[in-house]
mmCIF file of C-alpha atoms in Angstrom:
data_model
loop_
_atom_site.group_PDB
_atom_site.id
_atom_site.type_symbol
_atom_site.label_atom_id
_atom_site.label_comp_id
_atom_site.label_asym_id
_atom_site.label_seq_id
_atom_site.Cartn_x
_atom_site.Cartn_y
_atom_site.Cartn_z
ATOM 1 C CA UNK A 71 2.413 -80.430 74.024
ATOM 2 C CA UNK A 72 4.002 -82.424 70.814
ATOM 3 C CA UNK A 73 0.833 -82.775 69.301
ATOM 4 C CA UNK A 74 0.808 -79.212 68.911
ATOM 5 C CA UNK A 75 3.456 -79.338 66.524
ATOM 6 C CA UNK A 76 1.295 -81.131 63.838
ATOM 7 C CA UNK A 77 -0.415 -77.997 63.773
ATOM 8 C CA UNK A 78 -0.627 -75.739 60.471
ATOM 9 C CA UNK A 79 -1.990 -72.492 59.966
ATOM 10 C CA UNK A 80 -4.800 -71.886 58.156
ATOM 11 C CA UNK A 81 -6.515 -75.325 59.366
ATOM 12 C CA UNK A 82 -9.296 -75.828 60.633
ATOM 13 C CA UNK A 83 -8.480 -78.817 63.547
ATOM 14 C CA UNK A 84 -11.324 -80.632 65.361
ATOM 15 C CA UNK A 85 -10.392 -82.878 67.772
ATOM 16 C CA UNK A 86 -13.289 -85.285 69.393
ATOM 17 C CA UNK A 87 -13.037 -86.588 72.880
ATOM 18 C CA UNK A 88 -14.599 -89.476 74.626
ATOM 19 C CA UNK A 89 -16.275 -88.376 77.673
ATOM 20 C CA UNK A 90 -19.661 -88.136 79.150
ATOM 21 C CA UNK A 91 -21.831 -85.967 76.872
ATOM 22 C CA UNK A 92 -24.974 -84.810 77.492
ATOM 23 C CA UNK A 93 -28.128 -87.344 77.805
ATOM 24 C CA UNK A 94 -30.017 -85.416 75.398
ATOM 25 C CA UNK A 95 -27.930 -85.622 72.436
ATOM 26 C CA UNK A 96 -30.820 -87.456 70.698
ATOM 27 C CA UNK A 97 -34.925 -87.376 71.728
ATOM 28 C CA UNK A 98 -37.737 -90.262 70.238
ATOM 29 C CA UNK A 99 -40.481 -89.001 69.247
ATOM 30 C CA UNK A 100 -43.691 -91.574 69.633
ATOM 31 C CA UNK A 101 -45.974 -92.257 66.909
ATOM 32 C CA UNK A 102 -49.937 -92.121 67.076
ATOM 33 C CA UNK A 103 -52.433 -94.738 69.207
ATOM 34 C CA UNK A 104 -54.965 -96.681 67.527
ATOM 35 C CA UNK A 105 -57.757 -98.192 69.199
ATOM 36 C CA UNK A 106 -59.811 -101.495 68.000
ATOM 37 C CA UNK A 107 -63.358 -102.626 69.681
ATOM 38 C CA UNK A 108 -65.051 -106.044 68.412
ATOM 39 C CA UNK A 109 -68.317 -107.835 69.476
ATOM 40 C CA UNK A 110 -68.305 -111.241 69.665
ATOM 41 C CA UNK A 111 -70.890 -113.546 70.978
ATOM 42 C CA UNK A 112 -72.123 -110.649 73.343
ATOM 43 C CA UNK A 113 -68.872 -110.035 74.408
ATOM 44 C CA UNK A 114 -66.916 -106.549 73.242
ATOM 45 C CA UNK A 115 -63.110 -107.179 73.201
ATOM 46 C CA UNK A 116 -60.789 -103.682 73.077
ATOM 47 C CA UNK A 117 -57.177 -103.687 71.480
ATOM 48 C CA UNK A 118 -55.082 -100.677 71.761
ATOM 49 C CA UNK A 119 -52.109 -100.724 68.727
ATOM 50 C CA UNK A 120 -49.080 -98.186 69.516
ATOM 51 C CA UNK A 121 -46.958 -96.968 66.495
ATOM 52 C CA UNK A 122 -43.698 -95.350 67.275
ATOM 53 C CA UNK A 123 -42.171 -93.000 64.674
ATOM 54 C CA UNK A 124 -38.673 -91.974 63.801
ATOM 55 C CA UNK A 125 -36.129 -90.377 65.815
ATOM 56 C CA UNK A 126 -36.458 -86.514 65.383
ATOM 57 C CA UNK A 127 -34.655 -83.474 66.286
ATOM 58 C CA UNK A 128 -31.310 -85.661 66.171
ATOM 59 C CA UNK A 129 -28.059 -83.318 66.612
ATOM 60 C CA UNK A 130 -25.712 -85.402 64.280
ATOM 61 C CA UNK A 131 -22.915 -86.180 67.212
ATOM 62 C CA UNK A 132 -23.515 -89.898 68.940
ATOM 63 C CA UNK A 133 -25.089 -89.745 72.271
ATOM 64 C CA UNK A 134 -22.063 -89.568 74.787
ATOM 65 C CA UNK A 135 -19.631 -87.740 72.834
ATOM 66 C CA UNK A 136 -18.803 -84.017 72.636
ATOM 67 C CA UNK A 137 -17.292 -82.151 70.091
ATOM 68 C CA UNK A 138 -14.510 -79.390 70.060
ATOM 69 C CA UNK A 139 -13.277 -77.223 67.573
ATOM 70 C CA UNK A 140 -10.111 -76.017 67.438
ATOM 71 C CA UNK A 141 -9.270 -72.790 65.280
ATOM 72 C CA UNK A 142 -5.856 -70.955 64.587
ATOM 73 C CA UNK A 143 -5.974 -67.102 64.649
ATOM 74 C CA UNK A 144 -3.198 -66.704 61.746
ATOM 75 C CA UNK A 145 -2.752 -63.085 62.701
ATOM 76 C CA UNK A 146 1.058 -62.045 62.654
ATOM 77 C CA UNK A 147 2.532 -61.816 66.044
ATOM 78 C CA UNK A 148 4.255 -58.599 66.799
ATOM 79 C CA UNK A 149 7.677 -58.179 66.248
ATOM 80 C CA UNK A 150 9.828 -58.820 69.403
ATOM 81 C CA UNK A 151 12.510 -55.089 70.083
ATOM 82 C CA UNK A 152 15.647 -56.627 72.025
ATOM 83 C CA UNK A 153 17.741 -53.616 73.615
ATOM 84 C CA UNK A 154 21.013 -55.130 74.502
ATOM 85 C CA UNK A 155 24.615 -53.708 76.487
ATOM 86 C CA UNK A 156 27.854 -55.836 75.344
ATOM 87 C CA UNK A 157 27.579 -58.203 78.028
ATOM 88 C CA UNK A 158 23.869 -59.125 77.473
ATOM 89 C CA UNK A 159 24.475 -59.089 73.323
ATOM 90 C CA UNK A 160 27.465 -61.553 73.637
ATOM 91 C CA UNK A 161 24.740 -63.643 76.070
ATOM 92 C CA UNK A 162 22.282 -63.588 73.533
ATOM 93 C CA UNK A 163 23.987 -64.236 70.536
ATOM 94 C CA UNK A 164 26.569 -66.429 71.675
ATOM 95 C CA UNK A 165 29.741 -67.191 70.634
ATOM 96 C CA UNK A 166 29.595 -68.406 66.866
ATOM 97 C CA UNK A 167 26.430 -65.898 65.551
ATOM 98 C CA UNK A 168 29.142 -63.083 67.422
ATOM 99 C CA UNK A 169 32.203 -63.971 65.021
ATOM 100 C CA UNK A 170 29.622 -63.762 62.253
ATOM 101 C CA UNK A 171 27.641 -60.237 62.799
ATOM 102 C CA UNK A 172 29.715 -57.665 61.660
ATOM 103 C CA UNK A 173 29.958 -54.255 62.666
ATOM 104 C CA UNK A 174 31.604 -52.280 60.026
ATOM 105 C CA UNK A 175 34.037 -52.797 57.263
ATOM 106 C CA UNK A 176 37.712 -51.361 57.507
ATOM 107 C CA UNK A 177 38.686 -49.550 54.323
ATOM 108 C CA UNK A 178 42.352 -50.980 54.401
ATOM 109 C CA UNK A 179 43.282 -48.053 51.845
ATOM 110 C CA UNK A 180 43.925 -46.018 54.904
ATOM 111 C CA UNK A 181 45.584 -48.015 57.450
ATOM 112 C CA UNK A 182 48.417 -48.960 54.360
ATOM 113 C CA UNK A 183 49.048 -45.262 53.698
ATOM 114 C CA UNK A 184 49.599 -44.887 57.119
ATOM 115 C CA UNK A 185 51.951 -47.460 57.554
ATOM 116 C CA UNK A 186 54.319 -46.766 54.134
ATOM 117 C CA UNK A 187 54.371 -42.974 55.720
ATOM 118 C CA UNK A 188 55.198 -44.193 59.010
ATOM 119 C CA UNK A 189 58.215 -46.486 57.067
ATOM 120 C CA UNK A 190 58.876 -43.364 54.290
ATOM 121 C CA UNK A 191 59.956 -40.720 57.377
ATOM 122 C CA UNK A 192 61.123 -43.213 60.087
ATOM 123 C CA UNK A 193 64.489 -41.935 59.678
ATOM 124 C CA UNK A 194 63.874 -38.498 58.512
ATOM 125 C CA UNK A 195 62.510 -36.190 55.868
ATOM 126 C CA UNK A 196 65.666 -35.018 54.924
ATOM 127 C CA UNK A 197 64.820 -36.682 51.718
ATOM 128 C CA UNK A 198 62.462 -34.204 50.268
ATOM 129 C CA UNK A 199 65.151 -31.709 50.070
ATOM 130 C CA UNK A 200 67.465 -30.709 46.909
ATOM 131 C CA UNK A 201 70.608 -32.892 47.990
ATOM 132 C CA UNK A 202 72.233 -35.978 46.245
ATOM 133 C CA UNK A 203 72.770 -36.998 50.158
ATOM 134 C CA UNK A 204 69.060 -37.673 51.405
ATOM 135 C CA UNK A 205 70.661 -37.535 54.997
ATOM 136 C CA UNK A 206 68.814 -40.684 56.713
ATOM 137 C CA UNK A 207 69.210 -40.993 60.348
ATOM 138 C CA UNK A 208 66.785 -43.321 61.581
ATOM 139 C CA UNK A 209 68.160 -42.722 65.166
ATOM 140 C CA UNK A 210 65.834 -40.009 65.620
ATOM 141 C CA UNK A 211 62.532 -41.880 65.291
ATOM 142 C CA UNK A 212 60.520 -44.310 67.291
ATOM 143 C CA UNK A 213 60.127 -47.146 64.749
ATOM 144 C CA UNK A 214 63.709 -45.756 63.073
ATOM 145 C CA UNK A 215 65.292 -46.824 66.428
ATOM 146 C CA UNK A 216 63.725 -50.598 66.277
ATOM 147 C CA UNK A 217 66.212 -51.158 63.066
ATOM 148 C CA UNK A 218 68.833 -51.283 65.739
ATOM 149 C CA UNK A 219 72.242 -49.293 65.943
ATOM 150 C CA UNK A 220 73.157 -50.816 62.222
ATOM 151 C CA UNK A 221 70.232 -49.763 60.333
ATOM 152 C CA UNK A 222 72.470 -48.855 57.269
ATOM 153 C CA UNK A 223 73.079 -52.700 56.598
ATOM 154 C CA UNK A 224 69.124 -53.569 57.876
ATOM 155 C CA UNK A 225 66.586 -54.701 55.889
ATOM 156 C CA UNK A 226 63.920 -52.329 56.919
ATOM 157 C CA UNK A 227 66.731 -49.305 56.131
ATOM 158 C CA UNK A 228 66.938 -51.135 52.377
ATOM 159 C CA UNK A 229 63.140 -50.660 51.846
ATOM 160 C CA UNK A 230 63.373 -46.598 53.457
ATOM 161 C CA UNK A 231 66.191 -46.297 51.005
ATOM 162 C CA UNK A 232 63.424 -47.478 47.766
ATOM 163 C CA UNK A 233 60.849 -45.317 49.326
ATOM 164 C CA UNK A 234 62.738 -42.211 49.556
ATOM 165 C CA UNK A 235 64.412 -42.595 46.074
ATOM 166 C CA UNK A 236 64.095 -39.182 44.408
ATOM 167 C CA UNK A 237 65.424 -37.941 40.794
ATOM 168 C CA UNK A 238 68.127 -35.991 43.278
ATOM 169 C CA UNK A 239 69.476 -38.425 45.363
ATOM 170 C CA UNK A 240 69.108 -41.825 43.017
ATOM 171 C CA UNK A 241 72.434 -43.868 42.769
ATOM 172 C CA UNK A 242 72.155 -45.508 40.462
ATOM 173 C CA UNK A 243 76.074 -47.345 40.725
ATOM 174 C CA UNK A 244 75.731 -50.834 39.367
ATOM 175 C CA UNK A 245 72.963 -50.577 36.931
ATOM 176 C CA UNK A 246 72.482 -50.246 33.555
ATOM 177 C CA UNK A 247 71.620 -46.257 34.011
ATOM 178 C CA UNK A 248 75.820 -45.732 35.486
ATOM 179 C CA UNK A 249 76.763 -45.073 31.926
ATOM 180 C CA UNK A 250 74.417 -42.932 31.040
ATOM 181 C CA UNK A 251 74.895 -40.916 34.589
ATOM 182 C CA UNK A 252 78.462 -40.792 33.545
ATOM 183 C CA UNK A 253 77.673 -39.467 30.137
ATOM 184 C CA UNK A 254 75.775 -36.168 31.261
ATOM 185 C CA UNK A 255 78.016 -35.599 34.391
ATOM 186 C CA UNK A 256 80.928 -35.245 31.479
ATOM 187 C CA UNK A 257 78.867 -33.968 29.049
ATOM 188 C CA UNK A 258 76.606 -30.920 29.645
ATOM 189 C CA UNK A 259 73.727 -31.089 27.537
ATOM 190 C CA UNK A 260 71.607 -28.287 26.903
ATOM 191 C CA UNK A 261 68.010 -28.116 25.442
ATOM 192 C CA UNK A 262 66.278 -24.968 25.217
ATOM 193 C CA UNK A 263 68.802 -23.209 27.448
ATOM 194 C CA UNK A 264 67.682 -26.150 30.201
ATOM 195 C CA UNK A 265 70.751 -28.565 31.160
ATOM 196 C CA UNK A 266 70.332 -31.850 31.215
ATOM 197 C CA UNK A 267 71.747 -34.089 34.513
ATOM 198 C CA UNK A 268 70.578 -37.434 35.562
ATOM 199 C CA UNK A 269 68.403 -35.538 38.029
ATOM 200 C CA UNK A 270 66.577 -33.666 35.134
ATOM 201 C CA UNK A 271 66.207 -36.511 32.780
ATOM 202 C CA UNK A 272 64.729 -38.526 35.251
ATOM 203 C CA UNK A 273 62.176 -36.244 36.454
ATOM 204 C CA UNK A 274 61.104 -35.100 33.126
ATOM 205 C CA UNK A 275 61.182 -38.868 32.154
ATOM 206 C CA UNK A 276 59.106 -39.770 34.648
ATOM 207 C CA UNK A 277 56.955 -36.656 34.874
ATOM 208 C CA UNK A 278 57.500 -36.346 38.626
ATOM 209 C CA UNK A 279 59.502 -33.104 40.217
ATOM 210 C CA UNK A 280 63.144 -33.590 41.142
ATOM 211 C CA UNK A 281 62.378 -34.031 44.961
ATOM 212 C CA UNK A 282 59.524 -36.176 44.812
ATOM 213 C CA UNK A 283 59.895 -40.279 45.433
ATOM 214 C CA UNK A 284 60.050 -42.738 42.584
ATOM 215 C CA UNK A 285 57.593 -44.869 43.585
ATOM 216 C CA UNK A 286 54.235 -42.667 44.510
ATOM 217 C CA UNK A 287 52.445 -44.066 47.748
ATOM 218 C CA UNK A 288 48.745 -43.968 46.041
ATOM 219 C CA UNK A 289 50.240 -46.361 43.359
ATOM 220 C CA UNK A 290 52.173 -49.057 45.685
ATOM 221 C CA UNK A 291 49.262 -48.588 48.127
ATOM 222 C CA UNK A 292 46.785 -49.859 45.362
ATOM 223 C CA UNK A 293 49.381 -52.719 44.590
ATOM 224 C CA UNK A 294 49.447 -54.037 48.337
ATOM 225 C CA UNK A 295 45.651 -53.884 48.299
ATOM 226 C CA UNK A 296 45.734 -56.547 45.612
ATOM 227 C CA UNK A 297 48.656 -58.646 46.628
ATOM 228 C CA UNK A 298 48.786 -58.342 50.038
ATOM 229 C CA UNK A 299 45.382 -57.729 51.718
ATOM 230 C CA UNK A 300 43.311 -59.527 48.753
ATOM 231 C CA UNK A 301 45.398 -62.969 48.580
ATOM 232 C CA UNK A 302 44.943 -63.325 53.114
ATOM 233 C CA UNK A 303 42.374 -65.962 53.389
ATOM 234 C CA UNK A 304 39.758 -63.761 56.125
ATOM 235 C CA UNK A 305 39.999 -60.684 53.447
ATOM 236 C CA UNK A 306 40.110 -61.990 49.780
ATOM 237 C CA UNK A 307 38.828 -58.899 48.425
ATOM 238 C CA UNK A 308 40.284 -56.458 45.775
ATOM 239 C CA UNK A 309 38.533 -53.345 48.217
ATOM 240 C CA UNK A 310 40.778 -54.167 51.030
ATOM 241 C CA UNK A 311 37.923 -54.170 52.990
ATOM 242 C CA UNK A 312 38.483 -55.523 57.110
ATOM 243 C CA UNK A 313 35.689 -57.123 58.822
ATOM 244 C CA UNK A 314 35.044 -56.198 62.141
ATOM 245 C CA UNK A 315 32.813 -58.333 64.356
ATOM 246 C CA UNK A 316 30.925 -58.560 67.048
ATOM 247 C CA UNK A 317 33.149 -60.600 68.771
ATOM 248 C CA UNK A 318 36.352 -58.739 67.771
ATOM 249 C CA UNK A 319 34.713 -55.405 69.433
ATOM 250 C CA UNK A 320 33.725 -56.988 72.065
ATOM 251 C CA UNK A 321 37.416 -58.307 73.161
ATOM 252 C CA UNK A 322 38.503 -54.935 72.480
ATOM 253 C CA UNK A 323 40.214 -56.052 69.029
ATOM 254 C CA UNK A 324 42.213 -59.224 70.609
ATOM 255 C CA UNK A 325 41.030 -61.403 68.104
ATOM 256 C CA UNK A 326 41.905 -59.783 65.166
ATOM 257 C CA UNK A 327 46.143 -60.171 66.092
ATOM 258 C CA UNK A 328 44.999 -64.304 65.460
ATOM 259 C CA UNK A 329 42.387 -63.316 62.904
ATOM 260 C CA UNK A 330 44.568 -60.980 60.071
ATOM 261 C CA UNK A 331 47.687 -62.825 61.490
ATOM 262 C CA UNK A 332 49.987 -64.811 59.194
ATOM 263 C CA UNK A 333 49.506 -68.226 58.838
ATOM 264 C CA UNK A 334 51.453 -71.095 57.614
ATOM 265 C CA UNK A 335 50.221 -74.280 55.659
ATOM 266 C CA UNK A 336 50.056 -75.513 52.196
ATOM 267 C CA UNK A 337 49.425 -71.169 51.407
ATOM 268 C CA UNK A 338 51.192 -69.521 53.734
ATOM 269 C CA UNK A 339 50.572 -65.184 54.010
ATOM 270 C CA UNK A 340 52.893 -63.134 56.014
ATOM 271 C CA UNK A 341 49.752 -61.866 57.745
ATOM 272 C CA UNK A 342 48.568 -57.935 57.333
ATOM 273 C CA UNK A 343 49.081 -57.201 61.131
ATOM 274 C CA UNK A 344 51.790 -57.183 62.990
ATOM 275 C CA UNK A 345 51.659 -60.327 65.449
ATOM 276 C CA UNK A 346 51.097 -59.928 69.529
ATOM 277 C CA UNK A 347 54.235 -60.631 71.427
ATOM 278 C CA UNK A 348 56.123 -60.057 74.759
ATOM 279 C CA UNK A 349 56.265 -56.118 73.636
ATOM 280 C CA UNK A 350 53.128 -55.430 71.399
ATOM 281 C CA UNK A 351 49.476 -56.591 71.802
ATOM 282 C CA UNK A 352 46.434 -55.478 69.569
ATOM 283 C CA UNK A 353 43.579 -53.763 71.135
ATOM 284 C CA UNK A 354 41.338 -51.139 70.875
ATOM 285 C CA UNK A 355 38.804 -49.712 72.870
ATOM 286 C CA UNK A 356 35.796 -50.473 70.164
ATOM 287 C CA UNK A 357 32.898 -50.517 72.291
ATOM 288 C CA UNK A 358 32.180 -46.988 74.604
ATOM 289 C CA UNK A 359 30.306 -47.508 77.650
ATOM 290 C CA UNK A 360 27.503 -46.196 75.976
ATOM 291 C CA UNK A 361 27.417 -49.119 73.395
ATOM 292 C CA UNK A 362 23.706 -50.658 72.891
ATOM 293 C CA UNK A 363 22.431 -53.074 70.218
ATOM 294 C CA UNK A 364 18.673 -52.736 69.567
ATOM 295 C CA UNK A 365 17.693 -55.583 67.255
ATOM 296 C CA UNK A 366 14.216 -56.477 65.883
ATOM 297 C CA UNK A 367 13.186 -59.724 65.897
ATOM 298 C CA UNK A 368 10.313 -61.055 63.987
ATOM 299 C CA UNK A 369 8.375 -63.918 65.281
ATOM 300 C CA UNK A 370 7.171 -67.162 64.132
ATOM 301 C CA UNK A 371 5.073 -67.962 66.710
ATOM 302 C CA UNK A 372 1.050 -68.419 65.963
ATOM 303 C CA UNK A 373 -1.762 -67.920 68.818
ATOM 304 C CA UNK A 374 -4.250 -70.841 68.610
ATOM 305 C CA UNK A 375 -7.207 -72.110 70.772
ATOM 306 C CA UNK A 376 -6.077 -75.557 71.957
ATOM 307 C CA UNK A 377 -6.628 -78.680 74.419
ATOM 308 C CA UNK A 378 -3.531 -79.862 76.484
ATOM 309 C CA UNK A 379 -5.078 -83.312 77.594
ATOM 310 C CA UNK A 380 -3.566 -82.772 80.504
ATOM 311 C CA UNK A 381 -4.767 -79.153 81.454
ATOM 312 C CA UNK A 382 -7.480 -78.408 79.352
ATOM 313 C CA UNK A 383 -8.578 -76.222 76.570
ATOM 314 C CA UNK A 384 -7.263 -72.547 76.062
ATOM 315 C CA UNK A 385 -5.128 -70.771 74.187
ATOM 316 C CA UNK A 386 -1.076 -71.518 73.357
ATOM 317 C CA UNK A 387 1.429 -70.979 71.045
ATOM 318 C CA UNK A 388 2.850 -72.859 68.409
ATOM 319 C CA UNK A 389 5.305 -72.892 65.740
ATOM 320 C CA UNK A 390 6.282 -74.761 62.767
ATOM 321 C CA UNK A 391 9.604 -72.649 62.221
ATOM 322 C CA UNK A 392 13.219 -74.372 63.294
ATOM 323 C CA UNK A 393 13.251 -70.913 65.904
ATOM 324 C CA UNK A 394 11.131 -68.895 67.486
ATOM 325 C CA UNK A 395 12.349 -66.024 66.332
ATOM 326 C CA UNK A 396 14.189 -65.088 63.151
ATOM 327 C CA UNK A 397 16.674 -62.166 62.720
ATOM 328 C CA UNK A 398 17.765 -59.898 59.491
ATOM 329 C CA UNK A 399 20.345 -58.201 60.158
ATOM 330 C CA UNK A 400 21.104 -57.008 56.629
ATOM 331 C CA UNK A 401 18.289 -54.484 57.342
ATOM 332 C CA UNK A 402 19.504 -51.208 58.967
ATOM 333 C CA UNK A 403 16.017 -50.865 60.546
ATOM 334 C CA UNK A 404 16.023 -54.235 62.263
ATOM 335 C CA UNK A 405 19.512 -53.959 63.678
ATOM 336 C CA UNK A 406 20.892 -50.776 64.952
ATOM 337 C CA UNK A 407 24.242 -50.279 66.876
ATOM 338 C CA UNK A 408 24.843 -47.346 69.014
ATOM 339 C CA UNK A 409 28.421 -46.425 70.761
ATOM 340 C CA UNK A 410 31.382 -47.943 68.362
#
């Protein structure tokens, strides 16, 4: 039916075909009679003159021809509900329109506190207490015990040692503070009765209590937000804000390992999760069995009265749109996701 798909709404289409009409498309009407009668020479000769008048009671359509009219009911069609399980919304929405639906948004505030405490106790909490000797063992963790049996020469021991720095246990050996460490070990200073050490200048200094870490976790967490989440190419925003997609719940989280991955190239990112290997693989159980996707659909069909030359008349759909249906699923009411 391409024909069809000249068709706008709000026209009125007529569409004439050559067939055989009806016989009494147009009528003749005859005129009046007159009648003559002359003498001559004894003889009377009669002569009867016939007038025919105009055609009358003429329809306007050519006799053999018939004439349809073809109207489009411009009426909205009513929306089209889809409910849909995993299976059947992957089916539907395919592969590409999948990656591109999110879900929900990760804050990645969160997930980096977690991690820097995971890091800040993963070999002990011995740290938080009054001693210059924060007494690190990170033999008696999980993630301590991944540093290997020389964690005090590791790299991941060196950035424990930063995160546990207190006022108490700094060492400060080798910098430009030795001197003045030196100074008030020799030297007690008192103010108001209150002795000053290196441990007390450098928590009133800093305004932080003697056992609490240099560095506070709300302010390096902000920092990594900026730096670290904001500058990988499938974030690149200050909010640290995940996406989470169709397709990643759907594969249970695979994708994301590949998706927040590092990557190498001409701007290479260290990646903000840790990549799958022979020992570690990223998934998640996003989707309950209970998961459904109910999605509104508005339509762009139109319901006309039409002629397929090849059926008949009656009446068909058309549309002008590049789909039949179109989705917006920026509106909560048209798209609504049960079970994550």
């Amino acid at each position: 039916m391409t024909f069809l798909r000249a068709l706008r709404p709000s026209l009125a289409l007529a569409l004439v075909l050559a067939c055989n009409g009806d016989d009494t498309a147009t009528s003749a009407t005859t005129g009046e009679s007159d009648t003559t009668t002359t003498a001559t020479d004894g003889e009377t000769t009669t002569t009867t003159t016939t007038t025919t008048g105009s055609s009358a009671g003429t329809t306007g359509v050519p006799a053999g021809e018939t004439r349809y009219f073809l109207r489009i009911d411009d009426s909205p069609v009513p929306p089209v509900v889809l409910e849909m399980d995993k299976e059947k919304s992957l089916e539907v929405f395919g592969e590409a329109a999948a990656r591109d639906l999110v879900l929900i948004e990760v804050d990645g505030t969160q997930m980096l506190r977690n991690a820097l405490e995971q890091i800040q106790g993963s070999c002990g909490t011995s740290w938080t207490g009054n001693s210059k000797n924060p007494y690190h063992d990170c033999s008696k963790t999980p993630l301590g015990k991944t540093y290997g049996p020389d964690w005090k020469t590791s790299p991941q021991y060196a950035l424990v040692r930063m995160l546990t720095m207190t006022p108490t246990n700094a060492v400060v050996a080798g910098t430009s503070l030795e001197a003045l460490a030196a100074y008030l070990e020799d030297n007690q200073i008192s103010v108001k009765g209150k002795v000053y050490d290196l441990k007390t200048t450098l928590s009133d200094a800093l305004k932080i209590s003697p056992n609490q870490a240099f560095i506070g976790l709300d302010d390096l967490v902000q920092a990594l937000k900026e730096t670290l989440l904001f500058t990988h190419k499938e974030i690149a925003n200050k909010d640290g804000l995940l996406k989470v997609t169709l397709w990643d719940a759907a594969n249970d989280m695979t994708p994301l390992a590949e998706k927040y991955g590092p990557y190498g190239g001409s701007d290479p990112h260290p990646g903000v999760l840790y990549p799958d290997d022979d020992t570690f693989t990223t998934r998640s159980d996003a989707l309950g069995p209970d998961f459904k996707m109910v999605v509104v659909a508005e339509s762009n069909l139109r319901l006309v009265s039409g002629i397929d030359l090849s059926v008949g008349a009656g009446d068909m759909f058309v549309s002008t749109a590049p789909s039949i249906l179109s989705f917006d699923f920026n509106d909560p009411k048209k798209l609504v996701i049960e079970g994550v």
